[in-house]
PDB file of C-alpha atoms in Angstrom:
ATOM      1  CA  UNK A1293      -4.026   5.640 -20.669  1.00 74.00           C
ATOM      2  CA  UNK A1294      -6.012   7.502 -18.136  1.00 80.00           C
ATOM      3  CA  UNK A1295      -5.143  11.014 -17.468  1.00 84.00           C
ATOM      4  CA  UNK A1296      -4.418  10.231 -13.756  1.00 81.00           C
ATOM      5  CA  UNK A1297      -2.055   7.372 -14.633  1.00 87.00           C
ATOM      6  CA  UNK A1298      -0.803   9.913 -17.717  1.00 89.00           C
ATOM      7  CA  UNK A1299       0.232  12.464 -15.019  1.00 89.00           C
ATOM      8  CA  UNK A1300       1.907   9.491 -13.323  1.00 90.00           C
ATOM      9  CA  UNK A1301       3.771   8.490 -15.741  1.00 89.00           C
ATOM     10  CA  UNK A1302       4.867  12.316 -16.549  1.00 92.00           C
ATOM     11  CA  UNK A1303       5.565  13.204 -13.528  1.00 92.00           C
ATOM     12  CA  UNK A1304       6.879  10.837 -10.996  1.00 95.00           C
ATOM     13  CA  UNK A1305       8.418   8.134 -12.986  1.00 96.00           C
ATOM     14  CA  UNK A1306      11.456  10.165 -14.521  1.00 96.00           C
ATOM     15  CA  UNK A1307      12.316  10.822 -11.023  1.00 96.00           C
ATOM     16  CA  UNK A1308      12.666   7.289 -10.035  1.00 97.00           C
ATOM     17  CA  UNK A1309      13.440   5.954 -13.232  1.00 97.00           C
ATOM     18  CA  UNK A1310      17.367   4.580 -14.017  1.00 98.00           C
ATOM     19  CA  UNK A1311      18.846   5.339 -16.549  1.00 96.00           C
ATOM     20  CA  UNK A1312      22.127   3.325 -16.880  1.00 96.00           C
ATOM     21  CA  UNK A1313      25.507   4.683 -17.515  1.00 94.00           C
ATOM     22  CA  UNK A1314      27.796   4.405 -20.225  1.00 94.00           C
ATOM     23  CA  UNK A1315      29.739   1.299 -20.382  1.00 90.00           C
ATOM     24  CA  UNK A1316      32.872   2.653 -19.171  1.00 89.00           C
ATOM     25  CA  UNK A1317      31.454   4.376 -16.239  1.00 94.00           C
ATOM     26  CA  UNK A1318      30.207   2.570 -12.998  1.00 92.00           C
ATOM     27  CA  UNK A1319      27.011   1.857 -11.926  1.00 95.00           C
ATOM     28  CA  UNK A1320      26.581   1.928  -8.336  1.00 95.00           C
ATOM     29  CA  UNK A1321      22.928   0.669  -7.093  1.00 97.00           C
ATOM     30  CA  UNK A1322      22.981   2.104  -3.512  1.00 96.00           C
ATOM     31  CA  UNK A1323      24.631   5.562  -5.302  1.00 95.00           C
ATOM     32  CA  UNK A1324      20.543   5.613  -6.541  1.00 96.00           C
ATOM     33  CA  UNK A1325      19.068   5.978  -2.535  1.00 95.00           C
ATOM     34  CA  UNK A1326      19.228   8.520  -0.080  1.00 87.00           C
ATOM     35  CA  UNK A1327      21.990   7.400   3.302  1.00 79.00           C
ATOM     36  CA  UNK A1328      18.924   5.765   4.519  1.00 79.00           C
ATOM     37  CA  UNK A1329      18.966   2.866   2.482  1.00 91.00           C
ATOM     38  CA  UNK A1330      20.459   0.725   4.608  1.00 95.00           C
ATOM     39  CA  UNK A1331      20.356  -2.438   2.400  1.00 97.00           C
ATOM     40  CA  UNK A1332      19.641  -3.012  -1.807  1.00 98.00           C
ATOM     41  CA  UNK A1333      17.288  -5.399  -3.088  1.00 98.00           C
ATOM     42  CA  UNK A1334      16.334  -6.128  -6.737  1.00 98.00           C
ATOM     43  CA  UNK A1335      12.884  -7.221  -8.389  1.00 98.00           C
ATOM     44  CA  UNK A1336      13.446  -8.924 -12.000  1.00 98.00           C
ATOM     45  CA  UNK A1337       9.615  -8.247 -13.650  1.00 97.00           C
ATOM     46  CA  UNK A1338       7.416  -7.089 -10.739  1.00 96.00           C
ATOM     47  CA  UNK A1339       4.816  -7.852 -13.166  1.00 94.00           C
ATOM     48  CA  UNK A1340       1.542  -5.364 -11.062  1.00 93.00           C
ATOM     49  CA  UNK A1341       4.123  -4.599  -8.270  1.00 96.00           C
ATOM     50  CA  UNK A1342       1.577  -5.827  -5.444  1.00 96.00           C
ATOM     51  CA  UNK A1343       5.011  -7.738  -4.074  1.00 97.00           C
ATOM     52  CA  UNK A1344       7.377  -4.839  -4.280  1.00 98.00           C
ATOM     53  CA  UNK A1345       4.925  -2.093  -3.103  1.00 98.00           C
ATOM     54  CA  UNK A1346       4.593  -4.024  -0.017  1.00 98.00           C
ATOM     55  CA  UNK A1347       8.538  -5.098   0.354  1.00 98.00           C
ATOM     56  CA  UNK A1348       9.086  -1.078   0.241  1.00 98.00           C
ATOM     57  CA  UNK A1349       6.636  -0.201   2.612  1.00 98.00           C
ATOM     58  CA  UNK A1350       7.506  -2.884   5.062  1.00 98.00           C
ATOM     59  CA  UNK A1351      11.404  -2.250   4.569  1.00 97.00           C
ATOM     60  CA  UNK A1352      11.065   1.463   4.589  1.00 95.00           C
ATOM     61  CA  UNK A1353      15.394   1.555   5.055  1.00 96.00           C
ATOM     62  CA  UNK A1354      15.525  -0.626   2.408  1.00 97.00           C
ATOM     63  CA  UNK A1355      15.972   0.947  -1.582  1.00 98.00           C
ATOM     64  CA  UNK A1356      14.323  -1.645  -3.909  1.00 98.00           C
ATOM     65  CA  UNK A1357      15.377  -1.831  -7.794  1.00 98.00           C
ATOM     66  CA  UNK A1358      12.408  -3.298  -9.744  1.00 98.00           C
ATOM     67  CA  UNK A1359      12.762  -3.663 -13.462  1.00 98.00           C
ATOM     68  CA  UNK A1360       9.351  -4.297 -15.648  1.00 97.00           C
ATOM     69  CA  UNK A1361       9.455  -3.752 -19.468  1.00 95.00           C
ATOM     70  CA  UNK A1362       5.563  -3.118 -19.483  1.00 94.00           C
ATOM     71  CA  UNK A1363       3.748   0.077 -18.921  1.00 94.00           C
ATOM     72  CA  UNK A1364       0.440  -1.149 -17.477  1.00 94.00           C
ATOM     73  CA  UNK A1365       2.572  -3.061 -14.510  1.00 94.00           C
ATOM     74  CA  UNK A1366       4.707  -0.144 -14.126  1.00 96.00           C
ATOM     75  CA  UNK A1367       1.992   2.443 -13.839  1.00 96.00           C
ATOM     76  CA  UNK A1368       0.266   0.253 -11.049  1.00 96.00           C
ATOM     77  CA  UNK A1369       3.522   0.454  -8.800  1.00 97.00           C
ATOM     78  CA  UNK A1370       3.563   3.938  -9.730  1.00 97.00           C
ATOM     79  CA  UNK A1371      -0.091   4.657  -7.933  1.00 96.00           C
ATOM     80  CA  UNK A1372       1.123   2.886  -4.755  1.00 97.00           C
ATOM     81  CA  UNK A1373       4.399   4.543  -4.900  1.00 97.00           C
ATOM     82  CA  UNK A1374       2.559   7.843  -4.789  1.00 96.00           C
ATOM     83  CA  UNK A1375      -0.373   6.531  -2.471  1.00 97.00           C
ATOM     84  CA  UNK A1376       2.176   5.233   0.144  1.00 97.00           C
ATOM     85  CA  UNK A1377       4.827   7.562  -0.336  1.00 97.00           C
ATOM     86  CA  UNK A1378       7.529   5.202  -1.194  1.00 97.00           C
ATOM     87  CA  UNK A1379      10.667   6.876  -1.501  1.00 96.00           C
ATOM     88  CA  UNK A1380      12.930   3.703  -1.341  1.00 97.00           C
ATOM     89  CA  UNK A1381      12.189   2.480  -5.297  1.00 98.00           C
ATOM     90  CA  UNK A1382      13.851   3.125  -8.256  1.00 98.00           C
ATOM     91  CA  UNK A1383      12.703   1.554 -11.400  1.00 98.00           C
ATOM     92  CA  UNK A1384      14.392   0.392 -14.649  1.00 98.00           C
ATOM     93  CA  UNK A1385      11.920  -0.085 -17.598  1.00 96.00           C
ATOM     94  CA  UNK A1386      14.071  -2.597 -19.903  1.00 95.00           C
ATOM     95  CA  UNK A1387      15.693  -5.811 -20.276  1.00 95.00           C
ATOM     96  CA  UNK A1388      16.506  -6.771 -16.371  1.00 97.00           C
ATOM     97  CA  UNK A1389      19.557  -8.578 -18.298  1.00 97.00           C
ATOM     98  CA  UNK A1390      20.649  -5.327 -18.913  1.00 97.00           C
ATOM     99  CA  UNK A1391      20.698  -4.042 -15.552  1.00 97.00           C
ATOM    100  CA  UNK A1392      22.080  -7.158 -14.474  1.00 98.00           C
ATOM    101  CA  UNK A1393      24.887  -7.269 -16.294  1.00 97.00           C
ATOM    102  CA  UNK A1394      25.943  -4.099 -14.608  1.00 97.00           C
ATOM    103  CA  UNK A1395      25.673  -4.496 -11.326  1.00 97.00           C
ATOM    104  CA  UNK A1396      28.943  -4.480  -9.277  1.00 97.00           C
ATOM    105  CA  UNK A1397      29.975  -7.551  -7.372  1.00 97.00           C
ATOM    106  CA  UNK A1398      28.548  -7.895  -3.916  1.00 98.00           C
ATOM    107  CA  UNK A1399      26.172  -5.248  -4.404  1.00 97.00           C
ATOM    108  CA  UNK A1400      22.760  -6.272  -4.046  1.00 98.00           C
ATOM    109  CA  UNK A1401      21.530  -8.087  -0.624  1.00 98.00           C
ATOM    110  CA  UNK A1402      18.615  -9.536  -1.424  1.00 98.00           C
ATOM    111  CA  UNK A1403      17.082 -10.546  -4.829  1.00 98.00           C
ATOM    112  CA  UNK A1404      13.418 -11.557  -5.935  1.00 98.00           C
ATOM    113  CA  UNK A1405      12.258 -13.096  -9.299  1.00 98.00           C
ATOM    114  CA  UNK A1406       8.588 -14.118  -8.744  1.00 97.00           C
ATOM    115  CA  UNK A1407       6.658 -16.200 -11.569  1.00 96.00           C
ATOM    116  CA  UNK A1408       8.345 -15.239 -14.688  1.00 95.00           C
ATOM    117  CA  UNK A1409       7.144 -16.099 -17.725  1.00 94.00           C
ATOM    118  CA  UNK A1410       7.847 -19.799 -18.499  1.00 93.00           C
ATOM    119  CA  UNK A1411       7.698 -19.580 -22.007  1.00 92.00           C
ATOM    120  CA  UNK A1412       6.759 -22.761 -22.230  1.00 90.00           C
ATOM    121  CA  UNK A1413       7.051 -24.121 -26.032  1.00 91.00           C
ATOM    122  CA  UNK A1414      10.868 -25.259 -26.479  1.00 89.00           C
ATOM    123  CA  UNK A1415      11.722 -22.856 -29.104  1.00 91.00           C
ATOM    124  CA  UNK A1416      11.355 -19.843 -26.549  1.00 88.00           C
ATOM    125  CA  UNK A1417      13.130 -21.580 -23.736  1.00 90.00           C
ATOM    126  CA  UNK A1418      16.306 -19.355 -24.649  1.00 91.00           C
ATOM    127  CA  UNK A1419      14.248 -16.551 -23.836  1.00 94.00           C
ATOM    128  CA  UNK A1420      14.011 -17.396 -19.990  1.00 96.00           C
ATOM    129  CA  UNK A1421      14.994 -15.017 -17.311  1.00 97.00           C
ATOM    130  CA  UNK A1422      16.395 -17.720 -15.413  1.00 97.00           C
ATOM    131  CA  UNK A1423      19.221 -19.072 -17.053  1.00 97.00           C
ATOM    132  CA  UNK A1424      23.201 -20.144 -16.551  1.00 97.00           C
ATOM    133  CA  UNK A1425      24.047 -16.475 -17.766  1.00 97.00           C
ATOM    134  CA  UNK A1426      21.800 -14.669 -15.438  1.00 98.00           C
ATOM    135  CA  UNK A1427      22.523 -16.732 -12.297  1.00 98.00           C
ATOM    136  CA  UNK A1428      25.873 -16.669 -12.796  1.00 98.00           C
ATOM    137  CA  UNK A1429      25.956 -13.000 -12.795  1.00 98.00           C
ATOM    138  CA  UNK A1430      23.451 -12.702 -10.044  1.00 98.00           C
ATOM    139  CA  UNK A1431      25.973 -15.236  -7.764  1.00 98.00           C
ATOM    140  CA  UNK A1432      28.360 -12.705  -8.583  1.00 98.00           C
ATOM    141  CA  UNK A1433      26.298  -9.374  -7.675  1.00 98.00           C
ATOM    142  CA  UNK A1434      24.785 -11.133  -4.763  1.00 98.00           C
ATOM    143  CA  UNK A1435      26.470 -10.239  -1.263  1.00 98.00           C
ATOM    144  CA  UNK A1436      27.737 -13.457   0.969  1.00 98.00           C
ATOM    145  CA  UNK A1437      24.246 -14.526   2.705  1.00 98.00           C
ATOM    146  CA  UNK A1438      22.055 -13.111   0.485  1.00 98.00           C
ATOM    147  CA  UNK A1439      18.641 -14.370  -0.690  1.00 98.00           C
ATOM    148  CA  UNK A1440      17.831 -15.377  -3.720  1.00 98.00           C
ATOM    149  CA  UNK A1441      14.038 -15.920  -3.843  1.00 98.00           C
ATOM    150  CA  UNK A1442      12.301 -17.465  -7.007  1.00 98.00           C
ATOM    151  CA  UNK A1443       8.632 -18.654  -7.659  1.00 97.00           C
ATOM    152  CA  UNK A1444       6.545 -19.986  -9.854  1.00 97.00           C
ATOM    153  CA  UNK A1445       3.184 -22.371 -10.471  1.00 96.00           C
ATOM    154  CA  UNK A1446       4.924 -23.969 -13.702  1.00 95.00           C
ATOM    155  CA  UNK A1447       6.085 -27.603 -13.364  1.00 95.00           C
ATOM    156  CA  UNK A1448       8.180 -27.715 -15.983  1.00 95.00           C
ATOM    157  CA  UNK A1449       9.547 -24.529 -14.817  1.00 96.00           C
ATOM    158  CA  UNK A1450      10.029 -25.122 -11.896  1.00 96.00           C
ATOM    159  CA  UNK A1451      12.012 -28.163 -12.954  1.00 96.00           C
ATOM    160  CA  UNK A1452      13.983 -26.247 -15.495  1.00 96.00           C
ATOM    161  CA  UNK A1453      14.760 -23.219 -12.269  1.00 97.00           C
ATOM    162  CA  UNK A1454      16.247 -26.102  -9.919  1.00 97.00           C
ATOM    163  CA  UNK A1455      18.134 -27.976 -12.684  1.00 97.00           C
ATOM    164  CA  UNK A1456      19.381 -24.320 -13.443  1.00 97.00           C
ATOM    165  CA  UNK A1457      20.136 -23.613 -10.170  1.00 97.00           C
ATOM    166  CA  UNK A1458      21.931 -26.820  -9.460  1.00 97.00           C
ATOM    167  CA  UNK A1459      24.371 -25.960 -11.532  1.00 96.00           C
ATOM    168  CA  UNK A1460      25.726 -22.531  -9.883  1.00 97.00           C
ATOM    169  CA  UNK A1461      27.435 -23.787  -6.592  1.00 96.00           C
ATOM    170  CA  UNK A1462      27.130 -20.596  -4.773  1.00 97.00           C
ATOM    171  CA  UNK A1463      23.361 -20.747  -4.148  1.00 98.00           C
ATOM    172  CA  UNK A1464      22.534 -23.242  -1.620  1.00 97.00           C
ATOM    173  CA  UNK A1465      18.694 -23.871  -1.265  1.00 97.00           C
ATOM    174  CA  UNK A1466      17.447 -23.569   1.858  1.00 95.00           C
ATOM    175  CA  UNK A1467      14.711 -26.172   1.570  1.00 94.00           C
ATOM    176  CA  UNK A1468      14.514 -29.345   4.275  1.00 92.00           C
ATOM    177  CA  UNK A1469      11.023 -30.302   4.016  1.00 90.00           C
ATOM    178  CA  UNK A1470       8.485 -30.028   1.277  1.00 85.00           C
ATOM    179  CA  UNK A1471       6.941 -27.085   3.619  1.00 86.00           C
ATOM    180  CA  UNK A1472       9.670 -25.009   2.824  1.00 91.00           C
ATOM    181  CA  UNK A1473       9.387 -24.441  -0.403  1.00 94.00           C
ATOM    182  CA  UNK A1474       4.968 -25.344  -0.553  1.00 94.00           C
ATOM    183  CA  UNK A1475       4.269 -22.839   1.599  1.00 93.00           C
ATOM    184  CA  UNK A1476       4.905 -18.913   1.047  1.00 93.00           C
ATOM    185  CA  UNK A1477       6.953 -17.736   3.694  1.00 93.00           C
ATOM    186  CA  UNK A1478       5.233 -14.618   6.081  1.00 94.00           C
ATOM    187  CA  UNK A1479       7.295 -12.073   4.435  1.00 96.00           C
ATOM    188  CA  UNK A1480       6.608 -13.011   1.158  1.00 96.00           C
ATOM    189  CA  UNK A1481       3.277 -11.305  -0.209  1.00 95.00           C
ATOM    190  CA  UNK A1482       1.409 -13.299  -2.551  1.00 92.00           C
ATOM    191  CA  UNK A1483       1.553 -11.565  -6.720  1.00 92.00           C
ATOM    192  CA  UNK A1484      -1.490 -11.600  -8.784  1.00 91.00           C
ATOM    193  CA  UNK A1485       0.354 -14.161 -10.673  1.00 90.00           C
ATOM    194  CA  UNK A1486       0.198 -16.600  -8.014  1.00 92.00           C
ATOM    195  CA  UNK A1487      -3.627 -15.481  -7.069  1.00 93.00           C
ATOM    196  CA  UNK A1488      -4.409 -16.468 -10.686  1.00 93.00           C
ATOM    197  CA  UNK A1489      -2.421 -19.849 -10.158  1.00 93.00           C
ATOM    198  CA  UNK A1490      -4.344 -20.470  -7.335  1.00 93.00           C
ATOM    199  CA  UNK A1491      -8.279 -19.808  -9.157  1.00 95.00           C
ATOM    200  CA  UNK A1492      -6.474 -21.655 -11.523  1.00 95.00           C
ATOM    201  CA  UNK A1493      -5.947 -25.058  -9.095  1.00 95.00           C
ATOM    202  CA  UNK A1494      -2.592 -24.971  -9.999  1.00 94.00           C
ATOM    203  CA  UNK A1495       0.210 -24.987  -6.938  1.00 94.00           C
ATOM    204  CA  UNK A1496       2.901 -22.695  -6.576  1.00 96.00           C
ATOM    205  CA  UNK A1497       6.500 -23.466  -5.647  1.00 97.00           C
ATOM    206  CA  UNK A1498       8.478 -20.823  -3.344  1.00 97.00           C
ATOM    207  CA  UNK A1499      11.933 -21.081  -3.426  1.00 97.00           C
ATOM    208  CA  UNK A1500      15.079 -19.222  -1.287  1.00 97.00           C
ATOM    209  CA  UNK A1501      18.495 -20.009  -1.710  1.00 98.00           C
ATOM    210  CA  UNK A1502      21.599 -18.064   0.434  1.00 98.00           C
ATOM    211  CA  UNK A1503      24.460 -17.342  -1.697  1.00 98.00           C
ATOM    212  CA  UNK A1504      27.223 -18.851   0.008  1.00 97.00           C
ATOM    213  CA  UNK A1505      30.519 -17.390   1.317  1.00 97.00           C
ATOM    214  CA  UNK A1506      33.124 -16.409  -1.101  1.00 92.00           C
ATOM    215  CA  UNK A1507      35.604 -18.014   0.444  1.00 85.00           C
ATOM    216  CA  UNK A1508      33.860 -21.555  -0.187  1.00 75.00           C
ATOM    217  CA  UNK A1509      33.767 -20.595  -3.667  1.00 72.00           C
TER     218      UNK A1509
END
């Protein structure tokens, strides 16, 4: 590591970093942002944070939870955090399962989880982020109307997210046409993941489902 991103790392991370509380105390996502944050949205593995630099910049009354396991990607956000001044992100540096599992109901307004690892060979299918455990929960931190955006270049992933997804009633997807889920929307920033995809010849799927109102549930 560099000494710039060293000093980085140092320095501004533990001031944005979460640290979860015990079990028997609450966690309270918008308790993390100043009274500006109007709204809280949540990353699951913002891989080089290219999309959730720009979200935060763009939403500047908007605080933005991103969780990443991996130093290099979380170093990366880091320099734009400093280089843009982004005061609306908070970052959690495990499991996202963990986080997610603590998140109060009708919390969160807005939710991304942009080409996550497919782990493609059967035997490591368990160890998908998207899964009837994490949907379920994220249905219940998810406020009524609420996106839920997904994406991904994997076929058999993306086969495996909308059988998934399917399954939880409270999502409805909002796609009519094959435009609306072939084409990235405006406000959704293209990832490295999906630049790579796209050297790559492979096509990418963009999907946003609105978690439905509680009282259809």
């Amino acid at each position: 590591m560099r000494t710039g991103q060293r000093a980085l790392v140092e320095n501004l991370l533990p001031s944005i970093e979460i640290e979860l509380p015990g079990e028997s105390e609450a966690f309270s996502p918008s308790g993390l942002f100043d009274a500006q944050a109007e709204q809280v949205w949540l990353e699951i593995g913002f891989g080089g944070g290219e999309h959730l630099a720009w979200q935060a910049k763009n939403n500047p009354h908007t605080g933005i939870i991103g969780c990443e396991p991996f130093i290099n990607g979380v170093v990366k956000l880091l320099g734009n955090i400093r280089d843009d001044n982004l005061g609306n992100v908070r970052l959690y540096r495990d499991d996202a399962r963990q986080l997610v599992d603590r998140l109060p109901d009708a919390s969160i307004d807005r939710a991304f989880i942009l080409f996550p690892d497919p782990w493609p060979k059967t035997r490591h299918n368990k160890r998908r982020i998207v899964s009837t455990p994490v949907i379920n929960r994220l249905a219940e931190a998810l406020r009524d109307g609420a996106e839920l955006r997904i994406g991904t270049d994997d076929p058999g992933y993306l086969e495996w997210i909308l059988w998934h997804m399917q399954k939880q009633p409270a999502f409805s997807w909002q796609a009519r046409v094959p435009g609306d889920w072939r084409v990235r929307p405006d406000d959704w920033p293209a990832t490295r993941y999906e630049q790579k995809a796209a050297r790559a010849g492979r096509s990418s799927a963009f999907l946003t489902y609105i978690r439905q109102d509680r009282a259809a549930d």
